[in-house]
Coordinates of C-alpha atoms in Angstrom, one line a residue:
M1 CA 32.4 79.9 -44.6
L2 CA 33.0 77.2 -42.1
E3 CA 29.5 78.1 -40.4
K4 CA 27.7 77.8 -43.8
M5 CA 29.2 74.4 -44.5
A6 CA 28.1 73.2 -41.0
D7 CA 24.6 74.4 -41.7
Q8 CA 24.6 72.8 -45.1
K9 CA 25.6 69.5 -43.7
K10 CA 22.9 69.7 -41.0
N11 CA 20.3 70.3 -43.5
V12 CA 21.4 67.3 -45.7
R13 CA 21.2 65.1 -42.6
R14 CA 17.7 66.4 -41.8
S15 CA 16.6 65.9 -45.4
T16 CA 17.9 62.2 -45.5
V17 CA 16.1 61.3 -42.1
F18 CA 12.9 62.9 -43.4
V19 CA 13.2 61.0 -46.7
F20 CA 13.7 57.8 -44.7
I21 CA 10.9 58.4 -42.6
L22 CA 8.7 59.1 -45.7
I23 CA 9.9 55.8 -47.3
F24 CA 9.0 53.8 -44.4
S25 CA 5.7 55.4 -43.8
F26 CA 5.0 54.8 -47.4
C27 CA 5.9 51.3 -47.1
D28 CA 3.9 50.8 -43.9
S29 CA 0.9 52.4 -45.6
I30 CA 1.4 50.2 -48.6
E31 CA 1.6 47.0 -46.3
A32 CA -1.4 48.2 -44.3
T33 CA -3.2 48.8 -47.6
N34 CA -2.3 45.4 -48.8
Q35 CA -3.2 43.8 -45.6
S36 CA -6.6 45.6 -45.6
A37 CA -7.2 44.5 -49.1
L38 CA -6.2 41.0 -48.4
L39 CA -8.6 40.9 -45.2
K40 CA -11.3 42.4 -47.3
K41 CA -11.0 40.0 -50.1
I42 CA -10.9 36.9 -47.7
F43 CA -13.6 37.7 -45.6
S44 CA -16.0 39.4 -48.2
N45 CA -17.9 36.0 -48.7
Y46 CA -16.4 33.9 -45.6
H47 CA -18.8 32.5 -43.0
T48 CA -17.4 31.3 -39.8
D49 CA -20.5 29.3 -38.8
V50 CA -20.4 26.9 -41.5
I51 CA -17.8 24.3 -42.6
P52 CA -15.7 25.9 -45.6
L53 CA -16.5 24.1 -48.9
C54 CA -15.0 25.0 -52.2
E55 CA -15.4 23.6 -55.8
G56 CA -12.9 20.8 -56.7
S57 CA -12.7 19.8 -53.2
P58 CA -15.4 17.3 -52.5
G59 CA -13.7 15.3 -49.8
P60 CA -13.8 15.9 -46.0
I61 CA -11.6 18.5 -44.2
D62 CA -8.6 16.6 -42.7
V63 CA -7.9 17.9 -39.2
Y64 CA -4.6 16.8 -37.6
V65 CA -4.5 16.7 -33.8
G66 CA -1.3 16.6 -31.7
I67 CA -0.4 17.1 -28.1
A68 CA 2.6 17.9 -26.0
V69 CA 2.3 17.0 -22.4
R70 CA 3.8 19.7 -20.2
Q71 CA 3.1 18.7 -16.7
V72 CA 1.0 16.2 -14.7
I73 CA -0.8 18.3 -12.2
E74 CA -2.6 15.6 -10.5
L75 CA -4.2 12.1 -10.9
N76 CA -7.0 12.0 -8.3
E77 CA -7.5 8.3 -7.6
P78 CA -10.5 8.5 -5.4
K79 CA -12.4 10.6 -8.1
Q80 CA -10.4 8.9 -11.0
I81 CA -9.7 12.3 -12.8
L82 CA -6.3 13.1 -14.4
T83 CA -5.3 16.8 -14.5
L84 CA -2.7 17.6 -17.2
N85 CA -1.1 20.8 -18.4
A86 CA -0.7 20.3 -22.2
W87 CA -0.2 22.1 -25.5
M88 CA -2.6 21.4 -28.1
R89 CA -1.6 21.4 -31.7
L90 CA -4.3 21.6 -34.5
A91 CA -3.8 21.9 -38.2
W92 CA -6.3 21.8 -41.1
F93 CA -6.8 23.1 -44.7
D94 CA -9.3 26.0 -45.3
C95 CA -9.9 26.4 -49.1
Q96 CA -11.4 29.8 -48.6
L97 CA -8.2 31.1 -47.1
I98 CA -6.1 31.0 -50.0
W99 CA -4.5 34.2 -51.7
N100 CA -1.6 35.1 -54.0
V101 CA 1.4 36.3 -52.2
S102 CA 2.6 38.7 -54.9
E103 CA -0.6 40.5 -55.2
Y104 CA -0.5 41.7 -51.6
G105 CA 2.9 42.8 -51.1
G106 CA 4.5 39.5 -50.1
I107 CA 2.1 38.8 -47.2
D108 CA 2.2 35.1 -46.8
N109 CA 0.9 34.6 -43.3
L110 CA -1.9 36.1 -41.1
V111 CA -2.5 35.8 -37.4
L112 CA -6.3 36.1 -36.9
P113 CA -8.6 36.0 -33.9
F114 CA -10.4 32.7 -33.2
Q115 CA -13.8 34.2 -33.9
K116 CA -12.7 35.4 -37.3
I117 CA -12.3 31.9 -39.0
W118 CA -13.9 28.5 -39.0
T119 CA -12.4 26.1 -36.4
P120 CA -13.3 22.5 -36.2
D121 CA -15.2 21.5 -32.9
I122 CA -12.4 19.3 -31.5
T123 CA -13.8 17.8 -28.2
L124 CA -12.2 15.8 -25.6
Y125 CA -14.8 12.8 -25.2
D126 CA -14.1 12.2 -21.6
N127 CA -13.8 15.8 -20.4
A128 CA -14.4 16.2 -16.7
A129 CA -14.5 20.0 -17.0
D130 CA -17.1 22.3 -18.7
E131 CA -14.9 22.7 -21.9
L132 CA -11.4 22.6 -23.3
T133 CA -9.6 25.3 -21.5
G134 CA -8.0 28.0 -24.0
L135 CA -9.7 26.8 -27.1
K136 CA -11.2 30.1 -27.7
D137 CA -8.6 32.5 -26.2
Y138 CA -5.9 32.4 -28.7
R139 CA -5.1 33.1 -32.4
P140 CA -4.7 30.7 -35.1
S141 CA -2.1 31.0 -37.9
V142 CA -3.2 31.1 -41.5
N143 CA -0.8 30.7 -44.5
S144 CA -1.5 31.8 -48.1
D145 CA -1.9 28.2 -49.2
G146 CA -4.9 27.6 -47.0
K147 CA -3.1 25.7 -44.2
V148 CA -4.4 26.9 -40.7
T149 CA -2.4 26.1 -37.6
Y150 CA -3.7 26.5 -34.2
L151 CA -1.4 26.1 -31.2
F152 CA -2.9 26.8 -27.7
P153 CA -2.0 25.8 -24.1
T154 CA -4.7 24.2 -22.0
V155 CA -5.4 22.4 -18.8
I156 CA -7.1 19.0 -19.5
D157 CA -9.4 17.4 -16.8
S158 CA -10.1 13.8 -18.2
L159 CA -11.9 10.9 -16.7
C160 CA -9.2 8.2 -16.1
R161 CA -10.0 4.5 -15.0
V162 CA -7.5 4.0 -12.3
D163 CA -6.2 0.4 -11.7
V164 CA -4.6 0.3 -8.2
T165 CA -4.1 -3.5 -8.1
Y166 CA -0.4 -3.1 -7.7
F167 CA -0.4 0.2 -5.7
P168 CA 2.1 1.9 -5.0
F169 CA 4.0 0.0 -7.7
D170 CA 1.4 0.7 -10.5
T171 CA 1.5 2.1 -13.9
Q172 CA -1.6 3.9 -15.1
K173 CA -2.6 4.3 -18.6
C174 CA -5.1 7.3 -19.1
P175 CA -6.6 7.6 -22.6
L176 CA -7.4 11.1 -24.0
T177 CA -9.7 10.9 -27.0
F178 CA -10.2 13.7 -29.3
G179 CA -12.7 14.0 -32.1
S180 CA -15.4 16.1 -33.6
W181 CA -18.7 16.0 -31.9
A182 CA -20.9 17.5 -34.6
Y183 CA -19.3 16.5 -37.9
T184 CA -19.1 12.9 -39.3
G185 CA -16.1 11.4 -40.9
S186 CA -17.4 12.4 -44.2
E187 CA -17.3 16.0 -43.3
V188 CA -14.3 16.2 -40.9
D189 CA -11.7 13.6 -40.9
I190 CA -9.4 13.4 -37.8
W191 CA -6.0 12.3 -38.2
N192 CA -2.7 12.3 -35.8
K193 CA -0.4 15.1 -36.3
S194 CA 2.7 12.9 -35.4
A195 CA 3.4 9.2 -34.4
T196 CA 3.3 9.8 -30.7
G197 CA 2.5 12.5 -28.2
D198 CA 5.4 15.0 -27.5
I199 CA 7.0 14.6 -24.0
S200 CA 10.3 16.6 -24.9
S201 CA 9.2 19.7 -22.8
F202 CA 7.8 17.6 -19.9
K203 CA 8.3 19.0 -16.4
V204 CA 9.2 16.4 -13.7
N205 CA 6.5 15.5 -11.3
T206 CA 7.1 14.5 -7.8
E207 CA 4.9 11.5 -7.7
W208 CA 4.6 10.4 -11.3
T209 CA 7.1 9.4 -14.0
L210 CA 5.7 10.1 -17.7
E211 CA 6.8 6.9 -19.6
S212 CA 5.4 7.6 -23.1
V213 CA 2.3 8.8 -24.9
P214 CA 1.6 6.4 -27.8
L215 CA -1.6 7.3 -29.8
K216 CA -4.1 5.3 -31.9
R217 CA -6.7 6.4 -34.6
T218 CA -9.9 4.7 -34.7
V219 CA -13.0 4.9 -36.7
T220 CA -16.2 4.1 -34.8
L221 CA -19.5 3.3 -36.2
Y222 CA -22.5 4.1 -33.8
P223 CA -25.9 2.3 -34.2
S224 CA -27.7 5.7 -34.2
S225 CA -25.9 6.7 -37.3
P226 CA -24.5 5.0 -40.3
E227 CA -21.9 7.7 -40.8
P228 CA -18.3 7.0 -39.3
Y229 CA -16.8 9.1 -36.5
P230 CA -13.0 9.2 -36.5
D231 CA -11.0 9.9 -33.4
V232 CA -7.4 10.1 -32.2
T233 CA -6.7 8.7 -28.7
F234 CA -3.5 9.5 -26.7
Y235 CA -2.7 7.2 -24.0
V236 CA -0.8 8.9 -21.3
T237 CA 1.4 6.3 -19.6
L238 CA 2.3 7.2 -16.0
R239 CA 4.4 5.2 -13.5
R240 CA 4.1 6.0 -9.8
K241 CA 7.2 6.8 -7.7
P242 CA 6.8 4.3 -4.9
L243 CA 9.3 5.7 -2.2
F244 CA 6.9 7.9 -0.4
Y245 CA 4.3 5.1 -0.1
V246 CA 6.8 2.4 1.0
L247 CA 8.2 4.8 3.9
N248 CA 4.7 6.0 5.0
L249 CA 2.5 2.9 4.4
L250 CA 4.4 -0.4 4.0
F251 CA 7.2 0.2 6.4
P252 CA 4.8 1.2 9.4
C253 CA 2.4 -1.7 8.6
I254 CA 5.1 -4.2 8.5
L255 CA 6.6 -2.6 11.8
I256 CA 3.4 -2.9 13.7
T257 CA 2.7 -6.4 12.4
S258 CA 6.3 -7.3 13.7
V259 CA 5.6 -5.9 17.1
A260 CA 2.7 -8.3 17.4
M261 CA 5.2 -11.2 17.6
L262 CA 6.8 -9.8 20.7
G263 CA 3.5 -10.9 22.5
F264 CA 4.7 -14.7 22.0
L265 CA 8.1 -13.8 23.5
L266 CA 6.6 -11.9 26.6
P267 CA 6.2 -14.3 29.6
P268 CA 2.8 -15.2 30.6
D269 CA 3.5 -14.2 34.4
A270 CA 4.3 -10.8 33.2
G271 CA 0.6 -10.2 32.8
E272 CA 0.8 -7.8 29.7
K273 CA 0.7 -10.5 26.8
V274 CA -3.2 -9.7 26.0
S275 CA -2.8 -5.9 26.5
L276 CA 0.3 -5.8 24.1
E277 CA -1.7 -7.7 21.5
I278 CA -4.8 -5.5 21.8
T279 CA -2.8 -2.4 21.7
V280 CA -1.0 -3.4 18.4
L281 CA -4.5 -4.3 17.0
L282 CA -5.9 -0.9 17.8
S283 CA -2.8 0.8 16.4
L284 CA -3.1 -1.2 13.1
A285 CA -6.9 -0.3 12.9
V286 CA -6.2 3.4 13.3
F287 CA -3.4 3.1 10.7
L288 CA -5.7 1.4 8.2
L289 CA -8.4 4.0 8.8
V290 CA -5.9 6.7 7.6
V291 CA -4.6 4.6 4.8
S292 CA -8.0 4.0 3.3
E293 CA -8.4 7.7 2.6
T294 CA -5.7 7.4 -0.3
L295 CA -7.1 4.5 -2.0
P296 CA -9.9 4.8 -4.5
P297 CA -13.3 3.3 -3.3
T298 CA -13.5 0.5 -5.7
S299 CA -14.4 -3.1 -5.4
E300 CA -13.6 -4.0 -9.0
N301 CA -9.7 -4.2 -8.6
F302 CA -9.0 -4.3 -4.8
P303 CA -5.1 -3.4 -4.4
F304 CA -2.6 -6.1 -3.2
I305 CA -1.5 -3.7 -0.6
G306 CA -5.1 -3.5 0.8
I307 CA -5.1 -7.3 0.9
Y308 CA -1.9 -7.3 2.9
F309 CA -3.3 -4.9 5.4
A310 CA -6.3 -7.2 5.8
C311 CA -3.9 -10.1 6.2
A312 CA -2.0 -8.1 8.9
M313 CA -5.3 -7.3 10.7
V314 CA -6.3 -11.0 10.6
M315 CA -2.9 -12.0 11.9
V316 CA -2.7 -9.7 14.7
S317 CA -6.3 -10.7 15.7
V318 CA -5.3 -14.4 15.5
S319 CA -2.3 -13.6 17.6
T320 CA -4.6 -12.1 20.3
I321 CA -6.8 -15.1 20.2
L322 CA -3.7 -17.4 20.4
T323 CA -2.3 -15.5 23.2
V324 CA -5.4 -16.1 25.2
F325 CA -5.1 -19.8 24.6
V326 CA -1.5 -19.8 25.8
L327 CA -2.6 -18.1 29.1
N328 CA -5.4 -20.5 29.6
F329 CA -2.9 -23.4 29.3
H330 CA -0.3 -21.6 31.4
F331 CA -2.7 -21.3 34.5
K332 CA -4.6 -24.4 33.9
G333 CA -2.2 -26.5 36.4
Q334 CA -3.4 -24.4 39.2
H335 CA -6.7 -26.3 39.2
G336 CA -5.1 -29.6 39.7
R337 CA -6.0 -31.1 36.3
P338 CA -3.4 -33.5 34.8
V339 CA -2.1 -33.0 31.3
P340 CA -3.8 -35.4 29.0
R341 CA -1.7 -38.2 27.5
W342 CA -2.0 -37.0 23.9
I343 CA -1.0 -33.4 24.9
R344 CA 2.0 -34.7 26.9
K345 CA 3.0 -36.8 23.9
V346 CA 2.5 -34.2 21.1
F347 CA 3.8 -31.1 23.0
L348 CA 6.3 -32.3 25.5
G349 CA 7.4 -35.3 23.3
G350 CA 7.7 -34.3 19.8
L351 CA 7.2 -30.4 19.4
A352 CA 9.5 -29.6 22.4
R353 CA 12.4 -31.3 20.9
V354 CA 11.7 -29.9 17.4
L355 CA 11.2 -26.3 18.9
L356 CA 14.1 -26.6 21.1
V357 CA 12.3 -26.1 24.3
K358 CA 14.4 -27.3 27.1
D359 CA 12.8 -28.7 30.5
Y360 CA 14.0 -26.3 33.2
E361 CA 12.1 -28.0 35.9
A362 CA 14.4 -28.8 38.9
S363 CA 14.7 -32.5 39.5
V364 CA 13.0 -33.5 42.7
H365 CA 14.6 -36.5 44.5
P366 CA 12.1 -38.9 46.1
Q367 CA 12.1 -39.1 49.8
R368 CA 12.2 -42.4 51.8
E369 CA 8.8 -43.4 52.8
V370 CA 8.2 -43.6 56.5
D371 CA 6.9 -47.1 57.4
D372 CA 3.5 -47.4 58.9
F373 CA 4.5 -48.4 62.4
T374 CA 2.0 -49.9 65.0
P375 CA 2.6 -50.6 68.6
T376 CA 2.4 -54.3 68.1
E377 CA 5.0 -54.2 65.3
C378 CA 7.0 -51.9 67.4
S379 CA 6.9 -54.3 70.3
K380 CA 7.9 -57.0 67.8
K381 CA 10.9 -55.0 66.6
Q382 CA 11.9 -54.1 70.1
K383 CA 11.3 -57.3 71.8
P384 CA 14.1 -59.3 70.3
H385 CA 16.6 -56.8 71.4
T386 CA 14.9 -56.2 74.8
N387 CA 14.4 -59.9 75.3
G388 CA 18.0 -60.5 74.4
V389 CA 19.2 -58.3 77.0
L390 CA 17.0 -59.7 79.6
F391 CA 17.8 -63.2 78.6
H392 CA 21.5 -62.5 79.1
V393 CA 20.8 -61.0 82.6
N394 CA 18.4 -63.6 83.7
N395 CA 19.7 -66.6 82.0
H396 CA 20.4 -68.4 85.3
N397 CA 16.8 -67.7 86.7
G398 CA 15.1 -70.1 84.5
T399 CA 12.1 -70.0 82.1
N400 CA 9.6 -68.5 84.4
G401 CA 12.0 -65.6 85.1
I402 CA 12.1 -65.0 81.4
H403 CA 8.4 -64.6 80.9
R404 CA 7.9 -62.5 84.0
N405 CA 10.6 -60.1 82.6
Q406 CA 8.8 -59.9 79.1
D407 CA 5.4 -58.8 80.6
S408 CA 7.1 -56.3 82.9
E409 CA 9.0 -54.8 79.9
V410 CA 6.0 -54.5 77.7
R411 CA 4.0 -52.7 80.4
Q412 CA 7.0 -50.3 80.8
M413 CA 6.9 -49.7 77.0
D414 CA 3.3 -48.8 76.4
P415 CA 3.7 -45.0 77.0
I416 CA 6.7 -44.8 74.7
L417 CA 4.9 -46.7 72.0
G418 CA 1.9 -44.2 72.1
V419 CA 4.2 -41.1 71.8
M420 CA 6.1 -42.8 68.9
T421 CA 2.9 -43.6 67.1
E422 CA 1.6 -40.1 67.5
Q423 CA 4.9 -38.8 66.0
L424 CA 4.7 -41.3 63.2
N425 CA 1.2 -40.1 62.2
I426 CA 2.3 -36.5 62.3
L427 CA 5.4 -37.3 59.9
K428 CA 3.1 -39.2 57.6
K429 CA 0.7 -36.3 57.4
V430 CA 3.5 -33.9 56.6
Q431 CA 4.8 -36.4 54.1
N432 CA 1.4 -36.5 52.3
E433 CA 1.3 -32.6 52.2
F434 CA 4.7 -32.5 50.7
A435 CA 3.6 -35.2 48.0
D436 CA 0.3 -33.2 47.2
Q437 CA 2.4 -30.0 47.0
E438 CA 4.9 -31.6 44.8
K439 CA 2.3 -33.1 42.6
K440 CA 0.8 -29.8 42.2
E441 CA 3.9 -28.3 41.3
R442 CA 4.7 -31.0 38.9
L443 CA 1.3 -30.7 37.2
N444 CA 1.6 -26.7 37.1
S445 CA 5.1 -27.0 35.7
E446 CA 3.8 -29.5 32.9
W447 CA 1.2 -27.1 31.9
Q448 CA 3.4 -24.3 31.9
R449 CA 5.8 -26.2 29.7
V450 CA 3.0 -27.0 27.3
A451 CA 2.1 -23.2 27.1
M452 CA 5.8 -22.5 26.5
V453 CA 5.8 -25.0 23.7
M454 CA 2.6 -23.5 22.2
D455 CA 4.1 -20.0 22.5
R456 CA 7.3 -20.9 20.6
L457 CA 4.9 -22.8 18.0
F458 CA 2.7 -19.9 17.5
L459 CA 5.7 -17.5 17.2
L460 CA 7.1 -19.7 14.4
L461 CA 3.9 -20.0 12.6
F462 CA 3.3 -16.3 12.8
F463 CA 6.7 -15.4 11.5
L464 CA 6.3 -17.8 8.6
F465 CA 2.9 -16.5 7.7
T466 CA 3.9 -12.9 8.0
V467 CA 7.1 -13.4 5.8
I468 CA 5.0 -15.6 3.3
C469 CA 2.3 -12.9 2.9
T470 CA 4.8 -10.0 2.6
L471 CA 6.9 -11.8 -0.2
A472 CA 3.8 -13.2 -2.0
I473 CA 1.9 -9.9 -2.0
L474 CA 4.6 -7.3 -2.2
L475 CA 6.8 -9.1 -4.7
Q476 CA 4.1 -9.6 -6.9
C477 CA 3.4 -5.9 -7.0
I478 CA 7.2 -5.0 -7.6
I479 CA 7.6 -7.8 -10.3
Q480 CA 4.6 -7.1 -12.4

């Protein structure tokens, strides 16, 4: 008995499962039958090559265009092409794709191949690629009320006029204009699907920040056609992240320009002032050659950073020229040329005190000049003393004795006077040589001091010009 009851339960289970399978198969067959009947009914007189027109709907077909920006792949400044990963959202009403849901088993939606239904020829006007990628690769969704929704991902390559005036603190606004290429506004009317572009699913880019995607609908009348052509333009607003360019472009340029100031601090006697300036100039030239590859080759809106680089090149070049002038003044005293009065008055008088250039020249005490002795004068100077002695000795010999002793003394002094005269001439010659040497050193010292004042003046002017250019150009880019 127990075995018979177990067999009966198994048979009941098998019968139940079989019944459910039959019911589901019947429902699927009914649904498949309804779907086949619906497709047969819809596409019996449907033509995908022409715009769907129905009685009672004389107006144009409204096509709604929307976009969701997914990622900024690249903004190529030299080629001025924006590459985006986006999701296109199209919607329109097709009067030939309407059916009664109750007649076809509750089927209220169909997902059909792109080639099976008519689709508007929505075109990106400034497309830099062959076609809008993905437009024909996905399937639209059709509702029973005739509403068609077509969502597909795409990669957009669009022309974008890049304004690099404030590079690398710039903000770019790239327009994406969508419209029908073949149909006029009386046949296909283009509208925006939403108030702005969708940026909720945007992936962060390492170089650009997506600010917003505002849009604008316009209707254009072309001279070749009296019919209007509506379109919807999405303005992709991108703001550049400047940190990379500040560290790799601005900072090295400012550093190289600052090194050029060391040329004015280097002593002229070191012999490396011009070499340092030329090395800095060559370094800046090579650096600018590398930087120029990152900027678009345009002359309409030259970037301020390019102007700053040009100013830096001019400043370093001028510093090299000024260094040559300083060296010329520094060594001009070796030729024995005196410092002109106006240079002494301007540089050594006024600018030296203003620029705090001290006079490190050691004070030279004038030596007592040696009188020009002659034998006669020597005899005159010696005679009173000599005659005084003789007069005291021979005072009692009378006047004749005095004169005889004077003549005898003069004859004895003649060899001594010759030697003394020769020594005095040698001393005078030595004194003249020392005086000439002192004069040369004084002239050389004056010219070197003039060169020192010029060095300090050029250093101050170079520093002020560098700071003014940096603040005027870079702050204008940052504040804009």
